């Protein structure tokens, strides 16, 4: 039954009452009074209907609606279906909320919600375990429970940068990483991950690399010493052994270089920041590097240096030398005869930029990001004429980042390459 | 009427905020003290005299914190005249801050001995016992500060009764005596360790005092010297 039909029924009802009271009025000759009586009776009936509707609505609209017809039935059915839809929506919403809350409790990362004044608002199961929280901790300030000064400093900044690493409260040998971010109405969400395993692995790797390279050094020195003695004497004259001897010497030298580079790398990793620094005159340093590079190049490359007289960097000279010379010697080694190499020092607003550009063979775009990985070597053939350990650029990157700088590599195959080292202007 | 209510609310809220910021300041100080103590012990085991010197330098920061919190407490007492639990809290905090500062001093002393030990070299084979003692005392300090943060007088009482650091330190000192008699050449090293153990014991005492203060703040009962 449509709404119009309901209205029509109701109009019919009104006209019937009017008609009846008119007839009664005509018979009793009190037309006005009987009309008024009719209207009064009708409004009384309306009122009882309304009272019923109201009590039904008050009771939650869940009972079966009273059997009525006309516009009343329409009202009841509309309200009932509306209520049903609402109940369905609420149920669905509740289910979703429950699922999300189950999900957050199932995650093994700790999640905390803090109010803007760092009071604890909510946390999941993992966070409770990691931070030893109890259910009465709601409303307590998190920084009074985790009192590490680093943590307080991180949270008090309000602009969250990076993350903060702390030992766990439950088990001090485990390391937790906290990452905070703003959300909602000034609230803060804190995500905690346990990185103990990662840390241990990293430590193991560092120790392993450092120890192995140290241990390799001694036998290699012995080998090299004997090989050199042999070279002076008998073996070299017997032509069938000559090649074997030469290969052995070359490979021993290469292995020694490798061990040395690995030791340098692990030293760089162990001391992420540098303390004692001296004022390095870049012009003098770069001139030295050019000289060395020209010796390795045996005069087949053209190397030019453009450097202002007053360029200085506060750094350890050895570090800086090995970083830049690694780049320049790479350019010499990997490029054919006649290639021009330009070393340029520029000072811009934020950085001191040392760029080494060549117009040689260039590097494929898809391997550029791999260049600074350990043991990555750009030439695919292992036994190529180019001797190298594959650690050079890893060392370069480490050194530059130790001074807060960055290494950028631009290149296209056939169009040469440019290695740009940026050092922050603060250390100039 | 409504205006008056609002006004009262306003004052109370500001008072709460002030009290809260004092508590926060104390917890910050506690964090620094815990770190100092931890680093001081670490500097002995790692023979890291740089870290020890850092601890010694860091003490002045704690002193400044103590003065600031004390000043804020006095100001709060003068301005707001708190009563009942609030008053006990302010009094408790002024006492606790004193204990914390002393713990910072002890950490400093440990660090000073650590510098000397780094020069002498650590030969005492039972030093792990000292480390265990330090760990249990640091854990007790941690528990008592947690109790302070949570106003948890029950766990404060537990932390107080549970610890056995006095017995442990006595045992270690006996061991040190025996070792000294057997190896007279290591006496100067042993004396340093002895002082470290002594300092740790003092830290334990101060941690106990902290627990007593929480009981005082929450229950209103002064359980010192009982």
XYZ file of C-alpha atoms in Angstrom:
654
model
C 0.000 0.000 0.000
C 1.474 3.300 -1.057
C 1.537 6.487 0.932
C -1.059 8.123 -1.289
C -3.445 5.227 -0.670
C -2.978 5.738 3.077
C -3.782 9.425 2.741
C -6.843 8.612 0.632
C -8.101 6.177 3.307
C -7.617 8.824 5.934
C -9.443 11.470 3.817
C -12.296 8.974 3.301
C -12.460 8.507 7.039
C -12.720 12.294 7.600
C -15.407 12.749 4.954
C -17.375 9.804 6.391
C -17.370 11.420 9.831
C -18.378 14.769 8.335
C -21.159 13.087 6.364
C -22.478 11.176 9.384
C -22.429 14.214 11.667
C -24.146 16.245 8.923
C -26.922 13.621 8.741
C -27.213 13.502 12.535
C -27.247 17.335 12.595
C -29.888 17.509 9.859
C -32.084 14.988 11.690
C -31.670 16.703 15.074
C -31.451 20.218 13.534
C -28.175 20.887 15.507
C -25.886 20.914 12.491
C -23.013 22.978 13.891
C -22.993 21.214 17.228
C -23.032 17.746 15.739
C -20.234 18.759 13.280
C -18.178 20.007 16.248
C -18.943 16.783 18.134
C -17.793 14.773 15.103
C -14.524 16.696 14.896
C -14.043 16.311 18.631
C -14.564 12.562 18.461
C -12.171 12.327 15.491
C -9.417 14.272 17.275
C -9.913 12.132 20.384
C -9.406 9.044 18.230
C -6.314 10.692 16.652
C -4.960 11.403 20.075
C -5.240 7.777 21.263
C -3.508 6.684 18.046
C -0.695 9.203 18.607
C -0.307 8.112 22.247
C -0.015 4.508 21.098
C 2.561 5.444 18.475
C 4.570 7.401 21.008
C 4.599 4.567 23.544
C 5.589 2.160 20.777
C 8.486 4.437 19.746
C 9.519 4.794 23.369
C 9.612 1.041 23.836
C 12.293 0.890 21.159
C 10.137 0.181 18.108
C 10.924 -3.505 18.491
C 7.465 -4.876 19.427
C 5.126 -5.844 16.636
C 3.227 -2.704 15.626
C -0.502 -2.632 16.472
C -2.780 -3.612 13.582
C -3.982 -0.381 12.043
C -4.769 0.837 8.589
C -4.520 3.964 6.530
C -1.765 6.459 7.032
C -1.029 4.939 10.463
C -0.016 1.638 8.982
C 2.331 3.525 6.647
C 3.958 5.306 9.568
C 4.428 2.061 11.484
C 5.900 0.112 8.557
C 8.258 2.970 7.637
C 9.512 3.294 11.183
C 9.920 -0.478 11.545
C 11.978 -0.863 8.394
C 14.073 2.128 9.328
C 14.745 0.608 12.727
C 15.683 -2.709 11.131
C 18.141 -1.020 8.803
C 19.641 0.837 11.730
C 20.042 -2.333 13.776
C 21.712 -4.028 10.841
C 24.109 -1.097 10.357
C 24.974 -1.026 14.048
C 25.615 -4.756 14.058
C 27.860 -4.442 11.031
C 29.723 -1.529 12.570
C 30.150 -3.398 15.829
C 31.526 -6.379 13.959
C 34.004 -4.184 12.121
C 35.115 -2.448 15.294
C 35.539 -5.778 17.005
C 37.525 -7.184 14.122
C 39.795 -4.160 14.038
C 40.367 -4.346 17.747
C 41.100 -8.072 17.490
C 43.486 -7.287 14.662
C 45.384 -4.671 16.647
C 45.694 -7.103 19.532
C 46.939 -9.849 17.230
C 49.733 -7.720 15.771
C 53.062 -8.451 17.407
C 54.085 -4.813 17.169
C 53.137 -2.746 20.146
C 50.686 0.082 19.486
C 49.944 2.825 21.996
C 47.627 5.781 21.784
C 48.599 8.792 23.868
C 46.781 12.026 24.494
C 48.564 15.195 23.530
C 49.963 15.552 27.075
C 51.474 12.036 26.763
C 48.903 10.348 28.982
C 48.207 6.739 28.082
C 44.863 6.284 26.371
C 44.898 2.844 24.811
C 47.348 0.051 24.008
C 47.327 -3.387 22.473
C 48.424 -6.704 23.924
C 51.911 -6.586 22.433
C 52.558 -3.147 23.929
C 51.386 -4.341 27.315
C 53.969 -7.112 27.250
C 56.776 -4.979 25.881
C 56.325 -2.134 28.337
C 54.973 -4.071 31.358
C 51.806 -1.997 31.479
C 48.960 -2.809 33.822
C 45.306 -2.051 33.260
C 45.433 0.749 35.855
C 48.028 2.639 33.817
C 45.396 4.369 31.713
C 45.695 8.103 32.263
C 49.258 7.923 33.562
C 51.918 9.815 31.722
C 53.998 7.467 29.589
C 57.181 9.395 30.217
C 56.909 8.699 33.932
C 56.833 4.978 33.207
C 59.511 4.982 30.517
C 61.909 7.438 32.025
C 64.821 7.205 29.639
C 65.910 10.801 28.916
C 66.213 10.007 25.199
C 62.587 8.922 25.076
C 61.330 12.003 26.890
C 63.345 14.202 24.585
C 61.902 12.437 21.545
C 58.296 12.746 22.690
C 58.578 16.270 24.065
C 59.690 17.596 20.717
C 56.129 17.152 19.361
C 57.538 17.164 15.831
C 58.570 13.561 15.538
C 61.647 12.829 13.498
C 62.890 9.335 12.958
C 62.676 6.881 15.805
C 64.166 6.134 19.178
C 65.835 2.930 20.299
C 65.551 1.775 23.892
C 66.209 -1.391 25.845
C 63.009 -3.175 26.811
C 61.742 -2.720 30.369
C 60.829 -6.358 30.747
C 64.043 -7.788 29.325
C 66.941 -5.342 29.172
C 68.750 -7.392 26.549
C 66.013 -6.796 24.022
C 65.966 -3.612 21.981
C 62.764 -1.804 21.080
C 62.265 0.891 18.485
C 59.613 3.544 19.079
C 58.081 5.509 16.237
C 55.596 8.227 17.056
C 53.189 10.082 14.809
C 50.280 12.426 15.275
C 46.741 11.378 14.535
C 43.201 12.343 15.285
C 42.565 15.260 17.585
C 46.094 16.014 18.775
C 46.601 12.433 19.855
C 49.794 10.500 19.331
C 50.153 6.954 18.138
C 53.296 5.123 19.119
C 54.402 1.982 17.318
C 56.911 -0.293 19.016
C 58.905 -2.931 17.198
C 61.322 -5.406 18.652
C 64.535 -5.233 16.653
C 66.670 -7.422 18.920
C 67.199 -10.051 16.242
C 68.142 -7.493 13.629
C 70.547 -5.868 16.067
C 72.143 -9.173 16.977
C 72.518 -10.151 13.350
C 74.061 -6.826 12.502
C 76.469 -7.107 15.396
C 77.367 -10.630 14.399
C 78.004 -9.561 10.819
C 80.191 -6.665 11.887
C 82.201 -8.790 14.270
C 82.517 -11.562 11.735
C 83.723 -9.302 8.964
C 86.140 -7.484 11.240
C 87.571 -10.654 12.753
C 87.849 -12.589 9.522
C 89.684 -9.821 7.747
C 92.073 -9.435 10.656
C 92.677 -13.169 10.733
C 93.275 -13.252 6.979
C 95.914 -10.586 7.089
C 98.644 -12.638 8.734
C 98.553 -15.688 6.455
C 98.349 -13.408 3.451
C 101.421 -11.477 4.542
C 103.313 -14.760 4.974
C 102.194 -15.986 1.561
C 103.124 -12.749 -0.092
C 106.526 -12.678 1.589
C 107.387 -16.181 0.386
C 106.044 -15.512 -3.079
C 108.275 -12.477 -3.380
C 111.290 -14.470 -2.199
C 110.486 -17.172 -4.709
C 110.125 -14.587 -7.426
C 113.644 -13.379 -6.835
C 115.071 -16.879 -7.193
C 114.328 -19.973 -9.104
C 110.737 -20.183 -10.184
C 110.632 -17.186 -12.426
C 113.133 -18.697 -14.871
C 111.158 -21.848 -15.520
C 108.726 -20.618 -18.141
C 106.012 -23.207 -17.496
C 105.685 -22.045 -13.881
C 105.955 -18.380 -14.674
C 102.278 -17.897 -15.395
C 101.172 -19.750 -12.267
C 103.539 -17.716 -10.172
C 102.316 -14.449 -11.612
C 98.677 -15.340 -11.045
C 99.392 -16.328 -7.470
C 101.146 -13.060 -6.694
C 98.377 -11.004 -8.275
C 95.641 -12.798 -6.408
C 97.453 -12.561 -3.094
C 97.835 -8.838 -3.567
C 94.154 -8.599 -4.409
C 93.139 -10.557 -1.359
C 95.285 -8.353 0.798
C 93.605 -5.268 -0.628
C 90.250 -6.887 0.068
C 91.116 -7.629 3.673
C 92.409 -4.091 4.141
C 89.253 -2.590 2.663
C 87.066 -4.771 4.877
C 88.965 -3.640 7.949
C 88.527 -0.011 6.890
C 84.803 -0.573 6.390
C 84.276 -2.205 9.762
C 86.236 0.581 11.420
C 84.003 3.148 9.695
C 80.910 1.286 10.872
C 82.145 1.068 14.434
C 82.705 4.798 14.756
C 79.720 6.441 13.148
C 80.888 9.909 14.087
C 84.302 11.456 13.913
C 85.782 13.386 16.786
C 89.215 14.809 16.023
C 89.265 16.724 12.767
C 91.768 18.973 11.068
C 91.357 21.701 8.535
C 92.023 20.116 5.170
C 93.006 22.326 2.253
C 91.031 20.789 -0.587
C 93.263 22.196 -3.297
C 96.398 20.574 -1.897
C 94.579 17.328 -1.242
C 93.069 17.148 -4.706
C 96.379 17.975 -6.373
C 97.916 15.026 -4.536
C 95.088 12.774 -5.670
C 95.461 13.932 -9.286
C 99.164 13.098 -9.146
C 98.500 9.607 -7.859
C 95.757 9.035 -10.391
C 98.036 10.120 -13.238
C 100.586 7.532 -12.149
C 97.969 4.775 -12.231
C 96.640 6.070 -15.533
C 100.169 5.977 -17.002
C 99.401 9.166 -18.826
C 96.585 7.897 -21.009
C 93.835 9.942 -19.305
C 93.559 13.674 -19.067
C 92.767 14.906 -15.565
C 91.945 18.539 -14.822
C 91.270 20.139 -11.487
C 89.130 23.208 -10.875
C 89.319 24.243 -7.273
C 89.187 27.645 -5.597
C 92.141 28.519 -3.378
C 90.164 28.941 -0.186
C 88.242 25.668 -0.072
C 88.586 23.902 3.263
C 86.822 21.068 5.006
C 87.021 20.131 8.655
C 87.672 16.428 8.344
C 90.201 13.694 8.871
C 92.612 14.035 6.015
C 93.079 10.287 5.577
C 89.322 9.749 5.302
C 88.823 12.483 2.783
C 91.805 11.354 0.742
C 90.618 7.775 0.533
C 87.071 8.843 -0.383
C 87.986 11.190 -3.240
C 90.904 9.171 -4.530
C 88.689 6.078 -4.643
C 86.310 7.940 -6.947
C 89.061 9.380 -9.145
C 90.955 6.093 -9.422
C 87.709 4.331 -10.310
C 87.260 6.826 -13.142
C 90.792 6.084 -14.345
C 90.509 2.328 -14.061
C 87.127 1.848 -15.639
C 87.558 4.176 -18.589
C 89.525 3.638 -21.807
C 92.362 5.773 -23.073
C 91.855 9.414 -23.882
C 88.961 9.992 -21.502
C 88.882 13.398 -19.826
C 88.284 13.522 -16.079
C 87.308 16.813 -14.461
C 87.457 17.333 -10.699
C 85.548 20.391 -9.615
C 84.992 21.965 -6.221
C 81.995 24.270 -5.913
C 80.503 25.908 -2.873
C 76.753 26.431 -2.994
C 74.278 27.573 -0.374
C 74.216 24.467 1.772
C 77.070 22.304 0.652
C 80.620 22.032 -0.464
C 80.374 19.943 -3.595
C 83.246 17.903 -4.955
C 82.297 16.464 -8.305
C 84.314 14.041 -10.396
C 83.073 13.899 -13.977
C 84.350 11.876 -16.895
C 83.214 11.493 -20.485
C 83.900 7.779 -20.597
C 81.826 4.652 -20.944
C 79.198 5.550 -18.361
C 77.104 3.269 -16.181
C 73.764 1.570 -16.805
C 70.947 3.291 -14.974
C 69.743 0.051 -13.399
C 73.018 -0.613 -11.610
C 73.756 2.888 -10.325
C 72.048 2.280 -6.997
C 73.995 -0.960 -6.567
C 77.382 0.689 -6.956
C 77.714 1.503 -3.283
C 76.786 -2.025 -2.190
C 79.570 -4.170 -0.827
C 81.250 -6.422 -3.341
C 79.257 -5.091 -6.236
C 81.441 -4.754 -9.283
C 80.209 -2.951 -12.334
C 82.113 -5.098 -14.844
C 80.430 -8.429 -15.142
C 83.538 -10.479 -15.777
C 85.262 -11.357 -12.559
C 88.658 -11.803 -14.121
C 88.598 -8.534 -15.955
C 91.655 -6.411 -16.396
C 90.282 -4.048 -13.799
C 91.603 -4.959 -10.370
C 89.375 -3.954 -7.508
C 87.811 -5.240 -4.363
C 84.258 -4.057 -4.956
C 84.364 -2.250 -1.651
C 85.695 1.124 -2.801
C 82.424 2.955 -3.238
C 80.956 1.406 -0.102
C 83.865 2.958 1.775
C 83.354 6.267 -0.016
C 79.681 6.344 0.912
C 80.420 5.530 4.543
C 83.063 8.221 4.829
C 80.893 10.915 3.277
C 77.884 10.058 5.428
C 80.114 10.162 8.508
C 80.504 13.866 7.855
C 76.785 14.339 7.305
C 77.179 14.476 3.552
C 75.799 12.459 0.658
C 77.101 10.765 -2.454
C 75.185 11.207 -5.671
C 75.917 9.360 -8.893
C 74.697 10.569 -12.273
C 75.436 8.635 -15.408
C 74.211 7.422 -18.762
C 75.852 4.667 -20.774
C 78.185 6.179 -23.354
C 77.987 9.673 -21.921
C 80.306 9.385 -18.982
C 79.584 9.550 -15.293
C 79.548 12.132 -12.554
C 80.196 11.351 -8.884
C 79.054 14.202 -6.678
C 80.071 14.287 -3.022
C 78.261 16.853 -0.948
C 79.593 17.933 2.432
C 77.505 20.213 4.627
C 78.713 23.795 4.662
C 78.971 23.660 8.477
C 82.182 21.662 8.306
C 83.902 24.007 5.851
C 26.274 30.583 40.793
C 27.423 29.087 37.531
C 30.114 31.681 37.236
C 31.453 30.819 40.646
C 31.547 27.103 39.849
C 33.476 27.807 36.689
C 35.929 29.935 38.565
C 36.548 27.237 41.158
C 37.020 24.629 38.481
C 39.490 26.837 36.785
C 41.638 27.234 39.860
C 41.553 23.528 40.588
C 42.571 22.664 37.073
C 45.508 24.997 37.150
C 46.569 23.519 40.457
C 46.351 20.031 38.999
C 48.447 21.108 36.074
C 51.102 22.574 38.323
C 51.213 19.482 40.481
C 51.394 17.345 37.380
C 54.267 19.273 35.916
C 56.191 18.874 39.173
C 55.580 15.133 39.053
C 56.659 15.047 35.451
C 59.815 16.961 36.296
C 60.599 14.489 39.051
C 60.101 11.544 36.710
C 62.365 13.168 34.149
C 64.984 13.595 36.832
C 64.479 9.978 37.870
C 65.063 8.882 34.290
C 68.289 10.807 34.154
C 69.404 9.321 37.484
C 68.624 5.787 36.329
C 70.610 6.394 33.182
C 73.551 7.781 35.156
C 73.634 4.761 37.417
C 73.356 2.373 34.504
C 76.121 4.136 32.578
C 78.367 4.251 35.632
C 78.157 0.472 36.028
C 78.542 -0.023 32.283
C 81.677 2.093 32.293
C 83.252 -0.315 34.803
C 82.468 -3.475 32.876
C 83.474 -1.929 29.552
C 86.502 -0.153 31.087
C 85.211 2.942 29.297
C 86.613 5.932 31.144
C 85.073 8.324 28.602
C 81.611 7.144 29.568
C 82.554 7.458 33.240
C 83.658 11.044 32.692
C 80.382 11.722 30.922
C 78.541 10.465 34.007
C 80.612 12.728 36.252
C 79.838 15.714 34.066
C 76.144 14.812 33.876
C 75.703 15.208 37.624
C 75.375 18.974 37.483
C 72.313 18.558 35.272
C 70.663 16.501 38.011
C 71.551 19.141 40.595
C 69.872 21.809 38.485
C 66.792 19.601 38.137
C 66.657 19.113 41.905
C 66.799 22.847 42.546
C 64.091 23.545 39.980
C 61.707 20.928 41.356
C 62.311 22.079 44.907
C 61.604 25.639 43.924
C 58.409 24.650 42.141
C 57.281 22.694 45.227
C 57.878 25.618 47.567
C 56.053 27.924 45.170
C 53.118 25.536 44.960
C 52.916 25.239 48.748
C 52.959 29.004 49.109
C 50.476 29.733 46.360
C 47.926 26.944 46.735
C 48.253 25.672 50.293
C 47.369 22.108 49.312
C 45.794 19.805 51.849
C 45.571 16.085 52.533
C 46.890 13.898 49.757
C 48.060 16.813 47.616
C 50.100 18.135 50.501
C 51.545 14.703 51.145
C 52.412 14.413 47.472
C 54.290 17.710 47.460
C 56.122 16.811 50.657
C 56.821 13.332 49.321
C 58.210 14.742 46.109
C 60.570 17.125 47.903
C 61.873 14.187 49.926
C 62.065 11.864 46.917
C 63.951 14.440 44.902
C 66.561 14.620 47.624
C 66.967 10.835 47.479
C 67.209 10.917 43.716
C 69.893 13.558 43.877
C 71.854 11.423 46.329
C 71.544 8.436 44.006
C 72.940 10.668 41.262
C 75.852 11.511 43.549
C 76.488 7.836 44.218
C 76.462 7.173 40.460
C 79.030 9.925 40.162
C 81.203 8.303 42.815
C 80.934 4.944 41.084
C 82.002 6.625 37.862
C 85.014 8.172 39.602
C 86.061 4.731 40.837
C 85.430 3.412 37.364
C 88.011 5.860 35.983
C 90.546 4.578 38.497
C 89.621 0.971 37.829
C 90.079 1.525 34.105
C 93.662 2.578 34.840
C 94.345 -0.244 37.289
C 92.687 -2.926 35.223
C 89.905 -5.153 36.495
C 91.238 -8.469 37.789
C 88.683 -9.331 40.465
C 87.185 -12.610 39.321
C 83.952 -12.227 41.277
C 83.066 -8.882 39.734
C 80.002 -10.485 38.160
C 78.591 -10.652 41.710
C 78.971 -6.883 41.947
C 77.230 -6.590 38.603
C 74.389 -8.781 39.786
C 74.058 -6.673 42.888
C 73.981 -3.542 40.736
C 71.346 -5.058 38.471
C 69.113 -6.042 41.359
C 69.465 -2.581 42.882
C 68.771 -0.874 39.577
C 65.713 -3.117 39.210
C 64.548 -2.145 42.695
C 65.024 1.529 41.917
C 63.111 1.008 38.710
C 60.260 -0.718 40.543
C 60.059 1.975 43.187
C 59.952 4.706 40.532
C 57.273 2.787 38.643
C 55.331 2.647 41.875
C 55.768 6.400 42.204
C 54.493 6.944 38.678
C 51.462 4.746 39.360
C 50.890 5.739 43.014
C 51.059 2.037 43.683
C 51.767 1.717 47.394
C 51.317 -2.058 47.356
C 54.095 -2.701 44.883
C 56.226 -0.152 46.763
C 55.843 -2.193 49.944
C 56.624 -5.345 47.964
C 59.740 -3.838 46.393
C 60.911 -2.788 49.826
C 60.471 -6.135 51.521
C 61.573 -8.238 48.604
C 65.101 -6.945 48.180
C 68.080 -8.632 49.767
C 70.781 -6.241 48.655
C 72.186 -5.711 52.154
C 72.949 -9.404 52.548
C 74.386 -9.647 49.047
C 76.679 -6.686 49.513
C 77.881 -8.072 52.828
C 78.800 -11.315 51.108
C 80.649 -9.476 48.362
C 82.585 -7.412 50.871
C 83.615 -10.580 52.701
C 84.763 -12.029 49.386
C 86.745 -8.866 48.694
C 88.480 -9.181 52.042
C 89.529 -12.753 51.322
C 90.773 -11.786 47.874
C 92.766 -8.894 49.296
C 94.513 -11.158 51.761
C 95.425 -13.607 49.038
C 96.500 -10.934 46.535
C 97.944 -7.984 48.401
C 99.154 -6.432 45.135
C 95.539 -5.786 44.080
C 94.585 -3.871 47.208
C 94.112 -0.515 45.481
C 91.823 -2.141 42.920
C 89.864 -3.879 45.677
C 89.443 -0.637 47.581
C 87.858 0.916 44.525
C 85.500 -2.027 44.137
C 84.711 -1.834 47.831
C 83.642 1.771 47.403
C 81.532 0.843 44.405
C 79.741 -1.812 46.467
C 79.267 0.699 49.257
C 77.784 3.219 46.831
C 75.461 0.591 45.416
C 74.304 -0.191 48.924
C 73.567 3.483 49.490
C 71.577 3.570 46.242
C 69.568 0.653 47.589
C 68.874 2.581 50.789
C 67.708 5.600 48.827
C 65.472 3.417 46.670
C 63.912 2.121 49.883
C 63.345 5.688 51.010
C 61.539 6.338 47.732
C 59.225 3.407 48.442
C 58.532 4.772 51.925
C 57.566 8.090 50.394
C 54.989 6.480 48.132
C 53.432 4.699 51.085
C 53.388 8.053 52.849
C 51.767 9.823 49.902
C 49.088 7.200 49.294
C 48.348 5.836 52.754
C 49.343 8.827 54.827
C 51.420 6.610 57.085
C 55.027 7.451 57.778
C 56.868 4.138 57.832
C 60.383 5.486 58.094
C 62.514 3.974 60.857
C 59.912 1.363 61.660
